Amino acid sequence: MIAPTMESTIGAMLTAGKGIVAADESLPTIKKRFADINVPSTEESRRDYREMLFTTPDLNEAISGVILFDETLRQRTKDGVLMPEVLAKQGITVGIKVDKGAVALAQFTGEKVTQGLDGLRERLKEYRELGACFTKWRAVITIGEHIPTRTCIEANAEALAMFAALSQEAGLVPMVEPEVLMDGNHSIGRCEEVTMVTLNGVFAALFEHRVVLEQLLLKTGMVLSGKDCSQQADVPEVAEATVRCLLRSVPAAVPGIVFLSGGQGDEAATQRLNAICRASDVPWKLSFSFGRALQAPALKIWKGSQGNIAAAQAALRHRAQCNGLAVEGKYSEQMESAQIGNIRR
Ligand code: 13P
């Protein structure tokens, strides 16, 4: 198979009315998610869960790409088909999380830096051979009393830029993800300020590292009130702050921005996405790349049982379709009560 160009990968990923499933939970994260439903995390249970997700009928109606974890890229379904093939057969673009997680930043209490650059060039070559077309690297920025510091933002921006440059060298589209966490009691204004400073730092580093802006995707959080803030911004405020912040910090040459869900409720994430995507006059395509806000209802129904697969898949399809409509600004709350999985038909 001839590998697609970065431009064609981006075009496919940004297909109108579609978005991306982040199913790239690391081993500790998936263990936590499975603990919530009392399922032990084993190679087999992880295979079963992700096979359930990826074989959802008509998933490709609202999903253009899936981000996998290293293990899944090499895993086969019960019937022996490689997971990337299951997705590629549906026209879904395969991506891979390539960072090795965030660790404490030495001397900077409460802050983290993402690792995984050592040996990355070799891993990328292998990932491409295994069918990946895009890569993801997540940096974590925490808001607190005296944080984030410039040192933390710069260390993470530098790593993101090196990751992005290596990905483009390998012909893989980098999804650059600096996530400003929702945790804390900060105001939406503080989130906007930190997101702007973070994005400025990231784009400065991308420039220094000669990363081609036209060949990457930005994955970012929405601008939100902190989870524990007593005054929660409503949907129009979130949309306004998010669009303003992005217009002030993301160059127009970037082809697309996709949002993470970051621990928001499923329906809240969809409502906010819908309001953001209604913004006209933005130079980039906007879409979603949700993990929890797409998977949570399906995970809860699945519970590790074969008998629950169809219902869990219907729940995933429903969320995917609601978010797909939100990308076009056509979502309404009434759709939540529509018969699951039948919104588009
Ligand atoms: P959430 O949507 O659950 O935040 O996950 C998205 C993601 O890929 C985080 O790296």
PDB file of C-alpha atoms and ligand atoms in Angstrom, residues 22-25 33 67 97 99 136 138 175 177 179 219 259-264 289-294, ligand 1:
ATOM      1  CA  ALA A  22      -9.018   9.159  21.218  1.00  0.00           C
ATOM      2  CA  ALA A  23      -8.750   5.499  22.226  1.00  0.00           C
ATOM      3  CA  ASP A  24      -5.092   5.758  23.173  1.00  0.00           C
ATOM      4  CA  GLU A  25      -5.328   5.377  26.939  1.00  0.00           C
ATOM      5  CA  ARG A  33     -11.277   3.304  33.421  1.00  0.00           C
ATOM      6  CA  ILE A  67      -5.843   7.395  17.995  1.00  0.00           C
ATOM      7  CA  LYS A  97       0.007   8.150  20.701  1.00  0.00           C
ATOM      8  CA  ASP A  99       4.590  10.165  23.991  1.00  0.00           C
ATOM      9  CA  LYS A 136      -0.152  12.432  18.983  1.00  0.00           C
ATOM     10  CA  ARG A 138       0.165  15.287  24.925  1.00  0.00           C
ATOM     11  CA  MET A 175      -1.307  16.150  16.436  1.00  0.00           C
ATOM     12  CA  GLU A 177      -1.648  18.559  22.151  1.00  0.00           C
ATOM     13  CA  GLU A 179      -3.690  20.307  27.398  1.00  0.00           C
ATOM     14  CA  LYS A 219      -5.419  19.466  19.760  1.00  0.00           C
ATOM     15  CA  PHE A 259     -10.832  19.657  20.887  1.00  0.00           C
ATOM     16  CA  LEU A 260     -10.207  17.223  23.710  1.00  0.00           C
ATOM     17  CA  SER A 261     -12.986  16.666  26.241  1.00  0.00           C
ATOM     18  CA  GLY A 262     -10.771  16.773  29.332  1.00  0.00           C
ATOM     19  CA  GLY A 263     -13.259  15.408  31.844  1.00  0.00           C
ATOM     20  CA  GLN A 264     -16.338  17.426  30.810  1.00  0.00           C
ATOM     21  CA  SER A 289     -10.893  14.395  19.289  1.00  0.00           C
ATOM     22  CA  PHE A 290     -12.643  13.183  22.413  1.00  0.00           C
ATOM     23  CA  GLY A 291     -11.657  10.280  24.609  1.00  0.00           C
ATOM     24  CA  ARG A 292     -13.945  10.156  27.628  1.00  0.00           C
ATOM     25  CA  ALA A 293     -16.812  12.202  26.164  1.00  0.00           C
ATOM     26  CA  LEU A 294     -17.161   9.653  23.345  1.00  0.00           C
TER      27      LEU A 294
HETATM   28  P1  13P B   1     -10.264  13.264  26.712  1.00  0.00           P
HETATM   29  O1  13P B   1     -11.214  13.707  25.636  1.00  0.00           O
HETATM   30  O2  13P B   1     -10.840  12.190  27.594  1.00  0.00           O
HETATM   31  O3  13P B   1      -9.686  14.420  27.458  1.00  0.00           O
HETATM   32  O4  13P B   1      -9.060  12.555  25.986  1.00  0.00           O
HETATM   33  C1  13P B   1      -8.511  13.132  24.872  1.00  0.00           C
HETATM   34  C2  13P B   1      -7.079  12.837  24.772  1.00  0.00           C
HETATM   35  O5  13P B   1      -6.622  12.308  23.802  1.00  0.00           O
HETATM   36  C3  13P B   1      -6.187  13.233  25.876  1.00  0.00           C
HETATM   37  O6  13P B   1      -4.865  13.079  25.458  1.00  0.00           O
END
